[in-house]
GROMACS .gro file of C-alpha atoms in nm:
model
  375
    1MET     CA    1   0.000   0.000   0.000
    2TRP     CA    2   0.124   0.350  -0.083
    3THR     CA    3  -0.010   0.704  -0.109
    4TYR     CA    4   0.091   1.018  -0.298
    5SER     CA    5  -0.034   1.367  -0.218
    6ASN     CA    6   0.058   1.723  -0.315
    7PRO     CA    7  -0.192   2.007  -0.275
    8VAL     CA    8   0.001   2.288  -0.447
    9ASN     CA    9  -0.156   2.467  -0.742
   10VAL     CA   10   0.119   2.477  -1.007
   11ILE     CA   11   0.134   2.740  -1.282
   12TYR     CA   12   0.426   2.682  -1.517
   13GLY     CA   13   0.562   2.852  -1.827
   14PRO     CA   14   0.739   3.156  -1.969
   15GLY     CA   15   0.531   3.463  -1.893
   16ALA     CA   16   0.359   3.307  -1.592
   17PHE     CA   17   0.488   3.599  -1.382
   18GLY     CA   18   0.208   3.804  -1.535
   19LYS     CA   19  -0.045   3.598  -1.337
   20LEU     CA   20   0.070   3.734  -1.000
   21ALA     CA   21  -0.187   4.010  -0.970
   22ASP     CA   22  -0.467   3.757  -1.021
   23LEU     CA   23  -0.313   3.527  -0.761
   24ILE     CA   24  -0.273   3.804  -0.503
   25ALA     CA   25  -0.633   3.900  -0.582
   26GLY     CA   26  -0.637   4.222  -0.384
   27ARG     CA   27  -0.515   4.062  -0.062
   28ARG     CA   28  -0.275   4.242   0.169
   29TYR     CA   29   0.056   4.080   0.094
   30ALA     CA   30   0.408   4.065   0.227
   31LEU     CA   31   0.686   4.045  -0.032
   32VAL     CA   32   0.984   3.829   0.062
   33THR     CA   33   1.280   3.856  -0.172
   34TYR     CA   34   1.650   3.939  -0.207
   35PRO     CA   35   1.807   4.287  -0.191
   36ASP     CA   36   1.976   4.268  -0.533
   37PRO     CA   37   1.875   4.511  -0.811
   38PRO     CA   38   1.706   4.252  -1.038
   39PHE     CA   39   1.467   4.166  -0.757
   40ALA     CA   40   1.397   4.532  -0.688
   41ASP     CA   41   1.298   4.564  -1.055
   42LEU     CA   42   1.064   4.266  -1.024
   43ALA     CA   43   0.916   4.414  -0.705
   44ARG     CA   44   0.832   4.732  -0.894
   45ARG     CA   45   0.662   4.528  -1.165
   46ILE     CA   46   0.452   4.351  -0.902
   47GLU     CA   47   0.361   4.677  -0.729
   48PHE     CA   48   0.249   4.826  -1.059
   49VAL     CA   49  -0.005   4.550  -1.122
   50ALA     CA   50  -0.096   4.437  -0.769
   51GLY     CA   51  -0.042   4.742  -0.551
   52ALA     CA   52   0.222   4.799  -0.287
   53PRO     CA   53   0.300   4.525  -0.036
   54VAL     CA   54   0.206   4.587   0.325
   55LEU     CA   55   0.548   4.458   0.429
   56THR     CA   56   0.871   4.390   0.238
   57ILE     CA   57   1.141   4.157   0.365
   58ASN     CA   58   1.427   4.202   0.119
   59ASP     CA   59   1.730   4.111   0.331
   60VAL     CA   60   1.706   3.733   0.294
   61ALA     CA   61   2.046   3.564   0.311
   62PRO     CA   62   2.161   3.222   0.185
   63ASN     CA   63   2.108   2.942   0.438
   64PRO     CA   64   1.838   3.113   0.655
   65ASP     CA   65   1.980   3.137   1.006
   66TYR     CA   66   1.829   3.178   1.353
   67ALA     CA   67   1.981   3.521   1.411
   68LEU     CA   68   1.839   3.689   1.103
   69LEU     CA   69   1.511   3.497   1.100
   70GLY     CA   70   1.431   3.611   1.452
   71MET     CA   71   1.459   3.977   1.355
   72GLN     CA   72   1.268   3.926   1.032
   73CYS     CA   73   0.979   3.741   1.199
   74ALA     CA   74   0.941   4.027   1.447
   75ARG     CA   75   0.851   4.261   1.160
   76PHE     CA   76   0.535   4.057   1.104
   77ALA     CA   77   0.425   4.146   1.458
   78ALA     CA   78   0.414   4.520   1.388
   79PRO     CA   79   0.064   4.671   1.433
   80ASP     CA   80   0.051   4.782   1.068
   81ALA     CA   81   0.167   4.443   0.931
   82GLN     CA   82  -0.171   4.276   0.887
   83ILE     CA   83  -0.092   4.018   0.618
   84ASP     CA   84  -0.328   3.794   0.420
   85VAL     CA   85  -0.071   3.622   0.197
   86ILE     CA   86   0.308   3.603   0.155
   87LEU     CA   87   0.465   3.632  -0.190
   88ALA     CA   88   0.805   3.460  -0.196
   89LEU     CA   89   1.007   3.576  -0.496
   90GLY     CA   90   1.351   3.420  -0.515
   91GLY     CA   91   1.543   3.097  -0.465
   92GLY     CA   92   1.512   2.831  -0.199
   93SER     CA   93   1.636   3.057   0.080
   94VAL     CA   94   1.355   3.305   0.009
   95ILE     CA   95   1.084   3.040  -0.008
   96ASP     CA   96   1.215   2.863   0.302
   97SER     CA   97   1.228   3.196   0.489
   98ALA     CA   98   0.869   3.269   0.382
   99LYS     CA   99   0.760   2.939   0.536
  100VAL     CA  100   0.924   3.037   0.865
  101PHE     CA  101   0.745   3.373   0.855
  102ALA     CA  102   0.414   3.204   0.770
  103ALA     CA  103   0.449   2.969   1.067
  104SER     CA  104   0.577   3.225   1.318
  105GLY     CA  105   0.287   3.467   1.341
  106GLY     CA  106   0.549   3.728   1.422
  107ASP     CA  107   0.708   3.518   1.698
  108PHE     CA  108   1.014   3.320   1.592
  109GLY     CA  109   1.024   3.161   1.937
  110LYS     CA  110   0.724   2.946   1.841
  111VAL     CA  111   0.916   2.811   1.544
  112VAL     CA  112   1.227   2.749   1.754
  113ARG     CA  113   1.026   2.551   2.008
  114TYR     CA  114   0.874   2.339   1.733
  115LEU     CA  115   1.211   2.282   1.564
  116GLU     CA  116   1.398   2.188   1.879
  117SER     CA  117   1.135   1.994   2.075
  118GLY     CA  118   0.866   1.899   1.826
  119GLY     CA  119   0.612   2.063   2.058
  120GLY     CA  120   0.384   2.358   2.005
  121ALA     CA  121   0.253   2.266   1.660
  122GLU     CA  122  -0.086   2.405   1.761
  123THR     CA  123   0.069   2.750   1.819
  124LEU     CA  124   0.207   2.782   1.467
  125SER     CA  125   0.037   3.010   1.218
  126CYS     CA  126  -0.033   2.920   0.856
  127LEU     CA  127  -0.036   3.225   0.632
  128PRO     CA  128  -0.080   3.120   0.267
  129ILE     CA  129   0.225   3.148   0.042
  130ILE     CA  130   0.259   3.218  -0.328
  131ALA     CA  131   0.604   3.085  -0.427
  132ALA     CA  132   0.769   3.222  -0.741
  133PRO     CA  133   1.111   3.052  -0.771
  134THR     CA  134   1.386   3.232  -0.958
  135THR     CA  135   1.624   2.934  -0.959
  136ALA     CA  136   1.577   2.576  -1.076
  137GLY     CA  137   1.689   2.370  -0.782
  138THR     CA  138   1.528   2.353  -0.442
  139GLY     CA  139   1.173   2.246  -0.526
  140SER     CA  140   1.064   2.432  -0.213
  141GLU     CA  141   0.770   2.575  -0.406
  142VAL     CA  142   0.595   2.235  -0.385
  143THR     CA  143   0.706   2.105  -0.043
  144CYS     CA  144   0.584   2.165   0.311
  145TRP     CA  145   0.924   2.206   0.475
  146ALA     CA  146   1.206   2.454   0.503
  147THR     CA  147   1.572   2.423   0.598
  148VAL     CA  148   1.666   2.638   0.897
  149TRP     CA  149   2.022   2.683   1.021
  150ASN     CA  150   2.160   2.769   1.363
  151GLU     CA  151   2.515   2.845   1.261
  152ALA     CA  152   2.616   2.966   1.608
  153GLU     CA  153   2.563   2.612   1.740
  154GLY     CA  154   2.652   2.430   1.418
  155LYS     CA  155   2.305   2.282   1.377
  156LYS     CA  156   2.054   2.243   1.096
  157TYR     CA  157   1.682   2.186   1.133
  158SER     CA  158   1.394   2.105   0.902
  159LEU     CA  159   1.071   2.296   0.960
  160ALA     CA  160   0.804   2.055   0.840
  161HIS     CA  161   0.429   2.103   0.869
  162PRO     CA  162   0.146   2.014   0.627
  163ASP     CA  163   0.009   2.370   0.647
  164LEU     CA  164   0.330   2.502   0.492
  165TYR     CA  165   0.270   2.377   0.141
  166PRO     CA  166   0.250   2.693  -0.072
  167GLU     CA  167  -0.093   2.784  -0.197
  168THR     CA  168   0.049   2.830  -0.548
  169ALA     CA  169   0.381   2.762  -0.719
  170LEU     CA  170   0.431   3.005  -1.006
  171VAL     CA  171   0.721   2.870  -1.212
  172ASP     CA  172   0.833   3.111  -1.484
  173PRO     CA  173   1.162   3.015  -1.655
  174GLU     CA  174   1.206   3.374  -1.772
  175LEU     CA  175   1.278   3.467  -1.409
  176MET     CA  176   1.579   3.233  -1.422
  177LEU     CA  177   1.751   3.401  -1.716
  178GLY     CA  178   2.065   3.591  -1.623
  179LYS     CA  179   2.141   3.388  -1.312
  180PRO     CA  180   2.516   3.335  -1.248
  181LEU     CA  181   2.680   3.019  -1.376
  182GLY     CA  182   2.782   2.898  -1.031
  183LEU     CA  183   2.430   2.939  -0.895
  184THR     CA  184   2.282   2.768  -1.202
  185LEU     CA  185   2.515   2.473  -1.158
  186ALA     CA  186   2.468   2.434  -0.783
  187THR     CA  187   2.089   2.459  -0.794
  188GLY     CA  188   2.071   2.219  -1.087
  189LEU     CA  189   2.275   1.962  -0.897
  190ASP     CA  190   2.057   2.015  -0.591
  191ALA     CA  191   1.757   1.921  -0.806
  192LEU     CA  192   1.938   1.610  -0.932
  193SER     CA  193   2.007   1.512  -0.573
  194HIS     CA  194   1.641   1.562  -0.479
  195SER     CA  195   1.527   1.335  -0.759
  196LEU     CA  196   1.774   1.052  -0.690
  197GLU     CA  197   1.735   1.082  -0.312
  198SER     CA  198   1.361   1.029  -0.353
  199ILE     CA  199   1.425   0.697  -0.528
  200TRP     CA  200   1.668   0.527  -0.286
  201ASN     CA  201   1.427   0.620  -0.008
  202VAL     CA  202   1.216   0.412   0.228
  203ASN     CA  203   0.926   0.651   0.163
  204ALA     CA  204   0.937   0.619  -0.218
  205ASN     CA  205   0.629   0.520  -0.414
  206PRO     CA  206   0.570   0.453  -0.785
  207VAL     CA  207   0.430   0.802  -0.850
  208SER     CA  208   0.718   0.983  -0.678
  209ALA     CA  209   0.957   0.756  -0.868
  210ARG     CA  210   0.805   0.856  -1.203
  211HIS     CA  211   0.852   1.223  -1.118
  212ALA     CA  212   1.209   1.146  -1.013
  213VAL     CA  213   1.296   0.957  -1.331
  214ALA     CA  214   1.162   1.241  -1.547
  215ALA     CA  215   1.357   1.498  -1.345
  216SER     CA  216   1.685   1.306  -1.343
  217LYS     CA  217   1.685   1.235  -1.716
  218LEU     CA  218   1.606   1.596  -1.799
  219ILE     CA  219   1.876   1.734  -1.569
  220ILE     CA  220   2.145   1.500  -1.698
  221GLU     CA  221   2.056   1.596  -2.054
  222THR     CA  222   2.005   1.970  -1.999
  223LEU     CA  223   2.243   2.096  -1.732
  224PRO     CA  224   2.569   2.053  -1.929
  225GLN     CA  225   2.411   2.240  -2.221
  226LEU     CA  226   2.280   2.515  -1.994
  227VAL     CA  227   2.618   2.592  -1.841
  228ARG     CA  228   2.741   2.648  -2.198
  229GLU     CA  229   2.434   2.849  -2.302
  230PRO     CA  230   2.300   3.020  -1.987
  231GLY     CA  231   2.089   3.262  -2.191
  232ASN     CA  232   1.895   2.985  -2.368
  233LEU     CA  233   1.531   3.006  -2.254
  234ASP     CA  234   1.447   2.657  -2.381
  235LEU     CA  235   1.723   2.510  -2.164
  236ARG     CA  236   1.617   2.723  -1.866
  237SER     CA  237   1.263   2.594  -1.921
  238GLY     CA  238   1.390   2.235  -1.920
  239MET     CA  239   1.571   2.284  -1.592
  240ALA     CA  240   1.271   2.460  -1.437
  241GLU     CA  241   1.049   2.166  -1.533
  242ALA     CA  242   1.305   1.918  -1.401
  243SER     CA  243   1.340   2.100  -1.071
  244LEU     CA  244   0.961   2.108  -1.035
  245CYS     CA  245   0.937   1.733  -1.104
  246ALA     CA  246   1.213   1.667  -0.850
  247GLY     CA  247   1.020   1.875  -0.597
  248LEU     CA  248   0.703   1.677  -0.664
  249ALA     CA  249   0.905   1.358  -0.610
  250PHE     CA  250   1.072   1.441  -0.281
  251SER     CA  251   0.770   1.631  -0.148
  252ASN     CA  252   0.641   1.284  -0.059
  253THR     CA  253   0.966   1.119   0.051
  254LYS     CA  254   1.197   1.386   0.196
  255THR     CA  255   1.565   1.350   0.114
  256ALA     CA  256   1.805   1.077   0.225
  257ILE     CA  257   2.171   1.008   0.291
  258ALA     CA  258   2.336   1.247   0.042
  259HIS     CA  259   2.167   1.541   0.209
  260ASN     CA  260   2.254   1.423   0.559
  261LEU     CA  261   2.616   1.390   0.454
  262SER     CA  262   2.604   1.740   0.309
  263TYR     CA  263   2.494   1.942   0.613
  264PRO     CA  264   2.815   1.920   0.821
  265ILE     CA  265   3.016   1.969   0.501
  266THR     CA  266   2.835   2.296   0.434
  267LEU     CA  267   2.858   2.410   0.796
  268GLY     CA  268   3.217   2.301   0.853
  269TRP     CA  269   3.384   2.362   0.518
  270GLY     CA  270   3.156   2.614   0.347
  271VAL     CA  271   3.079   2.389   0.050
  272GLN     CA  272   2.776   2.523  -0.134
  273HIS     CA  273   2.468   2.313  -0.059
  274GLY     CA  274   2.401   2.197  -0.416
  275ILE     CA  275   2.761   2.077  -0.448
  276ALA     CA  276   2.777   1.925  -0.101
  277CYS     CA  277   2.466   1.713  -0.155
  278SER     CA  278   2.556   1.595  -0.506
  279PHE     CA  279   2.921   1.490  -0.509
  280THR     CA  280   2.841   1.163  -0.325
  281LEU     CA  281   2.560   1.061  -0.561
  282PRO     CA  282   2.769   0.821  -0.777
  283VAL     CA  283   2.901   0.620  -0.486
  284ILE     CA  284   2.555   0.608  -0.326
  285LEU     CA  285   2.417   0.476  -0.655
  286GLN     CA  286   2.682   0.206  -0.662
  287SER     CA  287   2.602   0.114  -0.301
  288VAL     CA  288   2.234   0.040  -0.375
  289VAL     CA  289   2.287  -0.190  -0.673
  290GLY     CA  290   2.061  -0.488  -0.615
  291ILE     CA  291   1.790  -0.320  -0.405
  292GLY     CA  292   1.532  -0.449  -0.652
  293GLY     CA  293   1.169  -0.352  -0.700
  294PHE     CA  294   1.041  -0.031  -0.853
  295ARG     CA  295   1.331   0.166  -0.701
  296GLU     CA  296   1.594  -0.028  -0.894
  297ALA     CA  297   1.373  -0.023  -1.203
  298ALA     CA  298   1.360   0.357  -1.176
  299LEU     CA  299   1.739   0.382  -1.143
  300ARG     CA  300   1.783   0.152  -1.444
  301ASP     CA  301   1.545   0.373  -1.641
  302ILE     CA  302   1.781   0.663  -1.574
  303PHE     CA  303   2.123   0.496  -1.590
  304GLY     CA  304   2.075   0.177  -1.789
  305ASP     CA  305   2.075  -0.188  -1.684
  306ASP     CA  306   2.434  -0.183  -1.557
  307LEU     CA  307   2.410   0.050  -1.257
  308ASN     CA  308   2.781   0.018  -1.177
  309ALA     CA  309   2.857   0.154  -1.522
  310GLY     CA  310   2.585   0.413  -1.463
  311ALA     CA  311   2.761   0.525  -1.145
  312ASP     CA  312   3.082   0.569  -1.346
  313ARG     CA  313   2.896   0.779  -1.603
  314LEU     CA  314   2.746   0.989  -1.324
  315THR     CA  315   3.095   1.047  -1.187
  316GLN     CA  316   3.209   1.160  -1.530
  317PHE     CA  317   2.901   1.383  -1.561
  318LEU     CA  318   2.996   1.560  -1.237
  319ASN     CA  319   3.366   1.576  -1.324
  320ASP     CA  320   3.282   1.733  -1.661
  321LEU     CA  321   3.093   2.002  -1.471
  322GLY     CA  322   3.398   2.065  -1.256
  323ILE     CA  323   3.271   1.878  -0.949
  324GLY     CA  324   3.508   1.640  -0.772
  325THR     CA  325   3.352   1.328  -0.622
  326ARG     CA  326   3.600   1.262  -0.340
  327PHE     CA  327   3.566   1.409   0.009
  328ALA     CA  328   3.921   1.541  -0.023
  329ASP     CA  329   3.822   1.738  -0.334
  330HIS     CA  330   3.613   1.958  -0.105
  331GLY     CA  331   3.875   2.008   0.163
  332ILE     CA  332   3.742   1.750   0.407
  333PRO     CA  333   4.025   1.582   0.602
  334ALA     CA  334   4.036   1.204   0.615
  335GLU     CA  335   4.013   1.203   0.995
  336LYS     CA  336   3.674   1.377   0.978
  337CYS     CA  337   3.507   1.147   0.725
  338GLY     CA  338   3.417   0.867   0.965
  339ALA     CA  339   3.231   1.097   1.204
  340ILE     CA  340   3.046   1.268   0.918
  341ILE     CA  341   2.932   0.930   0.783
  342ASP     CA  342   2.832   0.793   1.125
  343GLU     CA  343   2.631   1.104   1.208
  344ALA     CA  344   2.465   1.108   0.865
  345PHE     CA  345   2.345   0.750   0.885
  346ALA     CA  346   2.216   0.800   1.240
  347GLY     CA  347   2.001   1.102   1.148
  348GLU     CA  348   1.646   1.112   1.011
  349ARG     CA  349   1.753   1.160   0.649
  350GLY     CA  350   2.003   0.879   0.690
  351ARG     CA  351   1.725   0.653   0.814
  352ASN     CA  352   1.527   0.740   0.502
  353PHE     CA  353   1.799   0.573   0.294
  354ILE     CA  354   1.711   0.229   0.158
  355GLY     CA  355   2.077   0.117   0.158
  356THR     CA  356   2.328   0.048   0.435
  357LYS     CA  357   2.627   0.224   0.584
  358ASP     CA  358   2.850  -0.079   0.527
  359ASN     CA  359   2.770  -0.089   0.155
  360PHE     CA  360   2.822   0.286   0.126
  361ILE     CA  361   3.162   0.272   0.294
  362ALA     CA  362   3.268  -0.031   0.085
  363ALA     CA  363   3.172   0.144  -0.238
  364ALA     CA  364   3.332   0.471  -0.128
  365GLN     CA  365   3.661   0.301  -0.043
  366GLN     CA  366   3.658   0.102  -0.366
  367LYS     CA  367   3.621   0.426  -0.566
  368ASN     CA  368   3.871   0.615  -0.348
  369VAL     CA  369   3.597   0.860  -0.248
  370ILE     CA  370   3.702   0.843   0.117
  371LYS     CA  371   4.012   0.751   0.309
  372LEU     CA  372   3.914   0.673   0.665
  373SER     CA  373   4.168   0.732   0.937
  374ALA     CA  374   4.163   0.761   1.311
  375ALA     CA  375   4.082   1.105   1.454
   0.00000   0.00000   0.00000
């Protein structure tokens, strides 16, 4: 027995940005976005057709952190900040931040309590969100969770609640034109990780797997072309569709071991999230050869019948994009690898993984991905 559910209204296609006024529909809205000039230009376009926002949060930073989120949430508590809907215009950090704001009701302490203890769900708010992603990567526009960081204590949390699915995901590939090459690459690899992580996952189902297969094939075909032709709208559209499909896949499964390996690597060594969660994908693929069932059938649909050879091709795919697939390639000392792996497999996302730690380590050592040594 399995189930699949996703309640988000999806509007996709070049020019979809023009639908925003209809979606806001005269409601008092808060705009959450980045401070950069292109986003200020988009904000003016929105204001022209939908009126001025009641509140603007335009100081969102990568990897939303406790310190900044606390100050930002407090702005929603101001007497003149009566909000009906939040418009999140930006990448995953913007959409994730919007989910925190929607849940906080102006009090970040409620979110902290829920993140750290699991208690207080009944105190969370649930402002509706319109998510307009400007990158093809996170899939946050169709999930009910957000990544929240507490960098001061070296911790990462996942804010997850069924009321945090956006009301609408407005996916317009034209918003993704002009994005820097590094951002395009990292977000594209994040989407690839989402799709594959949803397959080698205890929560996978045949519908999520079909979304994941479609996403993975499209990313592998499109991303190398896009980094050569970043101004190509057709290629941007392909990546936007792939990222959306990946989001629809892992919206039902959450992520797995590659993501749990990535979090301490990002916190400890500053490796960009999309890179940190993708460089281990080939060795994870090799480690799950033989899992059988619809999961292995999905992986064979992507990589061919010989999954070991497929893992080698995936390594070459990453290498051709300039991504090393060894821990050492990202500055991680050998003496730290064992603890990272142990912690990753012990965590929730590690427990989502259909494979085993022993098989992962064996495959990683065979491919020289890790060199374990005593601390």
